[in-house]
Short mmCIF file of C-alpha atoms and ligand atoms in Angstrom, two decimals:
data_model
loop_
_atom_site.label_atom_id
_atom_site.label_comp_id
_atom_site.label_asym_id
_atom_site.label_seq_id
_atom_site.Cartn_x
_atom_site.Cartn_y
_atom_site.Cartn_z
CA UNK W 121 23.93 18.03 -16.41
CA UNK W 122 24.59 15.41 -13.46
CA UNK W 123 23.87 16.11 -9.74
CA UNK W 124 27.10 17.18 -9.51
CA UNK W 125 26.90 20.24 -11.37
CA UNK W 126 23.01 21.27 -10.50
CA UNK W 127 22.96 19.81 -6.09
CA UNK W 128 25.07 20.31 -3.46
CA UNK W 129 24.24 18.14 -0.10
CA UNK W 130 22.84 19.74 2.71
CA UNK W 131 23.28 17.67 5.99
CA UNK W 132 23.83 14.58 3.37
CA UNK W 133 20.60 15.38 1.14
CA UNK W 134 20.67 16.88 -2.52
CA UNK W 135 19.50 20.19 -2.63
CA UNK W 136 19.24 22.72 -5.89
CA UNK W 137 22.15 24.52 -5.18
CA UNK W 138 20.45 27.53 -7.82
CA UNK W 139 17.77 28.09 -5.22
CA UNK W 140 19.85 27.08 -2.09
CA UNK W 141 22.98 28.65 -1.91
CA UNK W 142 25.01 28.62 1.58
CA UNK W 143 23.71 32.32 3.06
CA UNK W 144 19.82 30.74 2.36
CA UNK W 145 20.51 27.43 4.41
CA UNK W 146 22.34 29.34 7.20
CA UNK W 147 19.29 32.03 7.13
CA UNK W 148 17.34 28.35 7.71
CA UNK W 149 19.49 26.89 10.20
CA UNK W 150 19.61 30.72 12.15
CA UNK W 151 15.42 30.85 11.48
CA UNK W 152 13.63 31.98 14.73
CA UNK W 153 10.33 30.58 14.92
CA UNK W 154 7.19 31.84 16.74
CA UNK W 155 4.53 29.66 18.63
CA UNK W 156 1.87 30.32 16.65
CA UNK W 157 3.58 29.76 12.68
CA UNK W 158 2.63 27.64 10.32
CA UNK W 159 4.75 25.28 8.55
CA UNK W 160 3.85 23.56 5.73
CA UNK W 161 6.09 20.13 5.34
CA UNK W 162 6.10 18.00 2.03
CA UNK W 163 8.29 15.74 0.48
CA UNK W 164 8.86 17.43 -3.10
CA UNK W 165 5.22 16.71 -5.50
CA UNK W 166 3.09 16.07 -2.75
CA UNK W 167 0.78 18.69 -2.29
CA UNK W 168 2.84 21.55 -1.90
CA UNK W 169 1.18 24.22 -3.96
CA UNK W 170 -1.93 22.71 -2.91
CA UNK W 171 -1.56 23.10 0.64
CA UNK W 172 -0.37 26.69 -0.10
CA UNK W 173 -3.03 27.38 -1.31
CA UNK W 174 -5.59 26.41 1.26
CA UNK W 175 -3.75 27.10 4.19
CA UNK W 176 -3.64 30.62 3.74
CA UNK W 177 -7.42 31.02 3.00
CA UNK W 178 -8.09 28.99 6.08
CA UNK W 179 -6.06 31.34 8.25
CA UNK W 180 -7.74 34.73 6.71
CA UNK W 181 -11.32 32.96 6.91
CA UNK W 182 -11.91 32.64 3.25
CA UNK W 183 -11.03 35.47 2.44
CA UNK W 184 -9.03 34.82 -1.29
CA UNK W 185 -6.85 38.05 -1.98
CA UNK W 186 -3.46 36.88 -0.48
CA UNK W 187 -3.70 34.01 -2.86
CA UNK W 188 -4.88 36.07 -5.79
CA UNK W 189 -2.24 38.63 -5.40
CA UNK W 190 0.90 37.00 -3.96
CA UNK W 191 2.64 34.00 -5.42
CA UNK W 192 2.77 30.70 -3.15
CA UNK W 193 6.41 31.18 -3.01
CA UNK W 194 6.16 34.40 -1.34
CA UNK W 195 3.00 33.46 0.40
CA UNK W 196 3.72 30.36 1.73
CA UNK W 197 7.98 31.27 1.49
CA UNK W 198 9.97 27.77 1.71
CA UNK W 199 12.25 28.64 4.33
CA UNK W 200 15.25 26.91 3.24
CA UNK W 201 14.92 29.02 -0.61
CA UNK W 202 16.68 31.89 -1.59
CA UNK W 203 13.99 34.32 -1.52
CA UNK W 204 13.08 33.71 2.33
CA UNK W 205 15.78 35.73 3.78
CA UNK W 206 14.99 38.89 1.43
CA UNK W 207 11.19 38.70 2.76
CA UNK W 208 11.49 40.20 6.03
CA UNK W 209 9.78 37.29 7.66
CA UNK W 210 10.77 38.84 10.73
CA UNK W 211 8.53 41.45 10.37
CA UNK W 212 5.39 39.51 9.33
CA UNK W 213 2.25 39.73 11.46
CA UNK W 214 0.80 36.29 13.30
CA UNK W 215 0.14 33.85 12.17
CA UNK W 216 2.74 33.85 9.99
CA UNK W 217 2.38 30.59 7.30
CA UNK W 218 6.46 29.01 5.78
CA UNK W 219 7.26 25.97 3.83
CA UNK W 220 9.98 23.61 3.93
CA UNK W 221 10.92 20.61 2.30
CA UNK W 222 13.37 19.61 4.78
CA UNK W 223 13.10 15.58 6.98
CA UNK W 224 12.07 16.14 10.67
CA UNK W 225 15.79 16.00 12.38
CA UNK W 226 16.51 18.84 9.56
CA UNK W 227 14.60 21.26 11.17
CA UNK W 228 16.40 24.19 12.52
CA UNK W 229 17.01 24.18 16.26
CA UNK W 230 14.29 26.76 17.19
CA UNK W 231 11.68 24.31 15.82
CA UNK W 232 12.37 21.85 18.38
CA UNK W 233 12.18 24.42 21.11
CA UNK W 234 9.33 26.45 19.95
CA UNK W 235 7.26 23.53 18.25
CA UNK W 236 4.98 25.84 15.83
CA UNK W 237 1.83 24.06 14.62
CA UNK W 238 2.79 21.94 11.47
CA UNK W 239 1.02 20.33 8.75
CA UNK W 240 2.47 17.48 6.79
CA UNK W 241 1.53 16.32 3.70
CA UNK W 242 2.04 12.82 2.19
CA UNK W 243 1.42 11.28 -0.97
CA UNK W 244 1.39 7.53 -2.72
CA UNK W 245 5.28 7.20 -3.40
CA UNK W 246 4.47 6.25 -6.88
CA UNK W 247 2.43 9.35 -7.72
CA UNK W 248 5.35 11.45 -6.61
CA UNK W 249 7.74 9.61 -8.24
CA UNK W 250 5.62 10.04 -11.05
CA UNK W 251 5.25 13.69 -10.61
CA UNK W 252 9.07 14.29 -10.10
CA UNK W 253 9.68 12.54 -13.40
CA UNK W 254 7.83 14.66 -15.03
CA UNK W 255 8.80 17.64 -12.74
CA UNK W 256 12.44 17.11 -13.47
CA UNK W 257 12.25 17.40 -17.21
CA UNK W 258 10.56 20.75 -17.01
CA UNK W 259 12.71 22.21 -14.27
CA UNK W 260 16.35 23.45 -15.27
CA UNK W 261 17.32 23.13 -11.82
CA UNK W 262 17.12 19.99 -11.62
CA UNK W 263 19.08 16.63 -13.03
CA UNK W 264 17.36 15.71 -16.33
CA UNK W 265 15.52 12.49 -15.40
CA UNK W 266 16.79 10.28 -18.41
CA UNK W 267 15.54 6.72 -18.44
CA UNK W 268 11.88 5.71 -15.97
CA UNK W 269 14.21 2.70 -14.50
CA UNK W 270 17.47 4.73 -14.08
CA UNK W 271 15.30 7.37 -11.99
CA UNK W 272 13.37 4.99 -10.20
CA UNK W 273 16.91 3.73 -8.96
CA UNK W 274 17.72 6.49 -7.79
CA UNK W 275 14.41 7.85 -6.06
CA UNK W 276 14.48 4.55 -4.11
CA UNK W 277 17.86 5.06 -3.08
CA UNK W 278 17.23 8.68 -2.26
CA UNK W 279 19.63 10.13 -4.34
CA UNK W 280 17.30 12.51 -5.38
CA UNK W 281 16.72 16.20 -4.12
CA UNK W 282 15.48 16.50 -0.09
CA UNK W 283 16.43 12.59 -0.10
CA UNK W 284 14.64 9.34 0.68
CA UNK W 285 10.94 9.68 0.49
CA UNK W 286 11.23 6.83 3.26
CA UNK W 287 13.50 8.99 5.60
CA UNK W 288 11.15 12.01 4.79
CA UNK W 289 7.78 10.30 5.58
CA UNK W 290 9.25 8.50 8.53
CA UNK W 291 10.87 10.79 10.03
CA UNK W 292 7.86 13.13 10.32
CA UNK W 293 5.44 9.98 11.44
CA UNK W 294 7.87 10.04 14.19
CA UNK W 295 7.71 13.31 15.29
CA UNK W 296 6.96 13.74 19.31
CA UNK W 297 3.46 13.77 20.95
CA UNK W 298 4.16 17.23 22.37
CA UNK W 299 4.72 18.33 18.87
CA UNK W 300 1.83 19.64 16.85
CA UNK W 301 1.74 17.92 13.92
CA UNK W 302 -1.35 17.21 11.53
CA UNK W 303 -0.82 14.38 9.07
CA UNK W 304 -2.79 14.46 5.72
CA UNK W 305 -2.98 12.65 2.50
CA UNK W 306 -2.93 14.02 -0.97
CA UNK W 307 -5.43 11.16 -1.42
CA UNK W 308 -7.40 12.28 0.97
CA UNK W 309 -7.67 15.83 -0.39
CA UNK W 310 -8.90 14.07 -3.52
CA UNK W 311 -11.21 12.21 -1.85
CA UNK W 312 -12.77 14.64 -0.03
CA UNK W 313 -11.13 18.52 0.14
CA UNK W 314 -14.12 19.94 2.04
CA UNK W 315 -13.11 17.56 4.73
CA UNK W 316 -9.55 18.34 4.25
CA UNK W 317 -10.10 22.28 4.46
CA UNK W 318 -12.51 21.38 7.50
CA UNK W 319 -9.94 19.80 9.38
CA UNK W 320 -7.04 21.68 8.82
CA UNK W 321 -9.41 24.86 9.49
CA UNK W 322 -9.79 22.72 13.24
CA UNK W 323 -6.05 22.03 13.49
CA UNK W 324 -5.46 25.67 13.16
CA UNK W 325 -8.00 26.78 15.64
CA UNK W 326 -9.53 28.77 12.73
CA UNK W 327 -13.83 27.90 12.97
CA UNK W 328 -14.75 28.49 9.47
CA UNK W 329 -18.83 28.51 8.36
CA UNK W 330 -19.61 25.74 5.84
CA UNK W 331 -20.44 28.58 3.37
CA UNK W 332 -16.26 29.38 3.86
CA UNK W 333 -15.39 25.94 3.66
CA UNK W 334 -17.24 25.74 0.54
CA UNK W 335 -15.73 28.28 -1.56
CA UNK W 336 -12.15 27.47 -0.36
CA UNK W 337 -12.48 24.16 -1.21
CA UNK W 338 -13.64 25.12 -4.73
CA UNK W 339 -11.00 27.61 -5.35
CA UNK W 340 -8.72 25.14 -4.72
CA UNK W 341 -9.97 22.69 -7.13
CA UNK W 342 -7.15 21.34 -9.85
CA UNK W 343 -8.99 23.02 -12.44
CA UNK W 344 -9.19 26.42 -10.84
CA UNK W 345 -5.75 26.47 -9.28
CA UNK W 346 -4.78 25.56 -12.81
CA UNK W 347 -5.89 29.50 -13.89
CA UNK W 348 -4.34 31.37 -10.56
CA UNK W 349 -0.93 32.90 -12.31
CA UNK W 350 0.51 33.53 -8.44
CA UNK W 351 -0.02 29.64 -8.20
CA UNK W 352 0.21 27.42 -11.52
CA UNK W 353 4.02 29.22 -11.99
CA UNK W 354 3.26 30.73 -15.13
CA UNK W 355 4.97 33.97 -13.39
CA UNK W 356 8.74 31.74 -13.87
CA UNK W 357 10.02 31.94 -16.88
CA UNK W 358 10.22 29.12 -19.73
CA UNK W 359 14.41 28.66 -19.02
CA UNK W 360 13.36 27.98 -15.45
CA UNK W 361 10.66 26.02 -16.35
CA UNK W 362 9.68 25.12 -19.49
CA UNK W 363 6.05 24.08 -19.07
CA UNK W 364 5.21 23.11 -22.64
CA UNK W 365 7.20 19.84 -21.28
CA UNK W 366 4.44 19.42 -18.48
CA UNK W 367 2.83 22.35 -16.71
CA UNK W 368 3.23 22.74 -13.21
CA UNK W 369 -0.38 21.45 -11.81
CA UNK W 370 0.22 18.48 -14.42
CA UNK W 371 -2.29 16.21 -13.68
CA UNK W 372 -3.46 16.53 -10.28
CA UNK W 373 -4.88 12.80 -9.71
CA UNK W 374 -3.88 9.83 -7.42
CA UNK W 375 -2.94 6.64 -9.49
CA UNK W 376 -0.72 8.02 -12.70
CA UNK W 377 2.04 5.87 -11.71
CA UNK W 378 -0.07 3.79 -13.80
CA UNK W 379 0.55 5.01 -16.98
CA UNK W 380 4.52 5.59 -16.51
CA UNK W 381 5.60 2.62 -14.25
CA UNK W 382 6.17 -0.29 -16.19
CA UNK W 383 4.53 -3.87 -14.27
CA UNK W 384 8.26 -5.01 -13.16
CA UNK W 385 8.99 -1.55 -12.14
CA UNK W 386 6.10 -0.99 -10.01
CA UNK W 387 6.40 -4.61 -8.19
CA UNK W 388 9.85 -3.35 -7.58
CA UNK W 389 8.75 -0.57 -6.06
CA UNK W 390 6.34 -2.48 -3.97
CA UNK W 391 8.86 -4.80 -2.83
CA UNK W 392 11.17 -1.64 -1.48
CA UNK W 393 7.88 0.01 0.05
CA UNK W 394 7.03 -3.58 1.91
CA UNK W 395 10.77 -3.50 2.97
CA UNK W 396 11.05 -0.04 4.11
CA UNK W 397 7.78 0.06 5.89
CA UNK W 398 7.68 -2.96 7.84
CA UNK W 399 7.63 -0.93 10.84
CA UNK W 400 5.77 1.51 10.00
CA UNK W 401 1.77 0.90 11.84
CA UNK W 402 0.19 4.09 10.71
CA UNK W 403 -2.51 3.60 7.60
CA UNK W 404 -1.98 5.33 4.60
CA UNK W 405 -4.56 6.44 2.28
CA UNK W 406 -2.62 4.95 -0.48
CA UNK W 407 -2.63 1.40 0.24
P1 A3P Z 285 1.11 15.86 -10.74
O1 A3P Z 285 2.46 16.14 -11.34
O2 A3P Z 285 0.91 14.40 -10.44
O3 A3P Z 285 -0.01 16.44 -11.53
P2 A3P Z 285 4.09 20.04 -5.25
O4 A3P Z 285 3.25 21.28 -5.19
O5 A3P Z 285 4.38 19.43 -3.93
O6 A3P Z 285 5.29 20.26 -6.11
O7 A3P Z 285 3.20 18.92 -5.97
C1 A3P Z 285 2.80 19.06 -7.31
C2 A3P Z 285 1.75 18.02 -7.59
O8 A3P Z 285 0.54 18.38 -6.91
C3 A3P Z 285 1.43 17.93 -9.08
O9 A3P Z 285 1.08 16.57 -9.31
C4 A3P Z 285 0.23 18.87 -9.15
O10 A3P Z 285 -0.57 18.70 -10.30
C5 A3P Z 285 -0.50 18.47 -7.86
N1 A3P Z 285 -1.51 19.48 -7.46
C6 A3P Z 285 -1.33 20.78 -7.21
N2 A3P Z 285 -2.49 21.38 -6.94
C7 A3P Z 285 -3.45 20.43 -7.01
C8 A3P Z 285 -4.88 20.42 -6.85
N3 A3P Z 285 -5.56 21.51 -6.58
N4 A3P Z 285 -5.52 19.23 -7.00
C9 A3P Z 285 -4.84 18.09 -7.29
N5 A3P Z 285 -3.50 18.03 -7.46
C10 A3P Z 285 -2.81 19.20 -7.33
#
């Protein structure tokens, strides 16, 4: 099936149109924020499921049962997906944690007036492309991938779901001083997801003891996550998404563009990234 028959374009990006049909976007567009949410802002396979994981634990101070009873999609609800207006977000207690996968001038109109607290996760462009690959021949809601270079056309071009990866990051990078906005890296979480957990746990206004930081950190490992059923989406069924293509929490390492990108492919990359970027100061973890 082409993007025609799986997407439809939501203020010119591809969206599923299974998980986003019309009433879900307009539930978006309507969505009434409070000061003190928590929004949880990715470009598709970049720590998503990750973050959803550790955010909540962070808020209830280590405390694991909302993450070992409740799946991230209700946990952590993407508000722009079809099961966020059944929720009754509305009547959730503070602080109340959402997703979205959305670019920064996408945001509904009560984010720009309320500003809730937001952290944004970005990975090495490679690894997600990687990841969405893979992602995308598991996932029957979205376009079959076909051939690594066709994709990778694509991808660059942003003619892929939630767009350009350049708009996405960008956009975000760009968001206002006034706005609260903590950047992290995928990397980084890699590197170091104590550190991660700690800082987040400071962004949040949360003071955890190390002891706390600890044992979130290690329940969020890959290998760990990998055995939660409300997280590794062994709760969706196989004609949703067929992980004995590639489970959900795949790989869960920086770098695997390696071993999918061909040499020409990746220096193409590199030469869009240089192009793309050239204005772009910030340092990424990635390069
Ligand atoms: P890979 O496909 O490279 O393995 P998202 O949740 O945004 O869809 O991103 C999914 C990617 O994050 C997958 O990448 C998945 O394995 C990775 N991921 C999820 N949890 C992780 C964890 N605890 N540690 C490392 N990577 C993780």
């Amino acid at each position: 099936m082409t993007e025609a028959d799986l997407y439809t374009r939501y203020r010119g990006v591809y969206v599923p149109a299974e998980l986003h049909p019309p009433h879900c976007l307009k539930f978006y567009e309507d969505f009434t924020f409070r000061p003190d949410d928590i929004l949880v802002v990715t470009y598709p396979k970049s720590g998503t499921t990750w973050t959803q994981e550790i955010v909540p634990q962070v808020v209830s101070g280590g405390d694991p049962t909302l993450v070992e009873t409740v799946p991230n999609w209700d946990r952590v609800p993407w508000l722009e997906e079809n099961r966020a207006s059944i929720l009754g977000l509305e009547e959730r207690p503070s602080p109340r944690t959402f997703t979205t996968h959305f670019r920064h001038d996408l945001m509904p109109a009560s984010y720009f007036q309320v500003k809730p607290k937001v952290i944004y996760v970005m990975r090495n462009p490679k690894d997600v492309f990687t990841s969405l690959y893979h992602y995308s021949q598991t996932a029957s809601f979205l376009v079959n991938p076909g051939a690594t270079g066709d994709f990778l056309q694509k991808f660059l071009d942003g003619e892929v779901l939630f767009g350009s990866w350049f708009d996405h990051l960008k956009s975000w990078l760009d968001a206002e001083p006034t706005e609260r906005v903590l950047h992290v890296a995928y990397e980084g979480m890699i590197k170091d997801l104590k550190g991660v957990v700690a800082e987040m746990a400071g962004f949040l206004e949360k003071p955890l003891s190390s002891e706390a930081i600890e044992m979130i950190a290690e329940r969020c490992l890959f290998k760990n996550m990998k055995k939660n059923p409300m997280s590794n989406y062994s709760l969706v069924p196989a004609e949703i998404m067929d992980q004995s293509k590639n489970a959900f929490l795949r790989k869960g390492i920086a770098g695997d563009w390696k071993n999918l990108l061909t040499a020409e492919q990746a220096e193409h990359f590199d030469a869009v990234y240089k192009e793309k970027m050239k204005d772009v100061q910030y340092k990424f973890a990635w390069d």
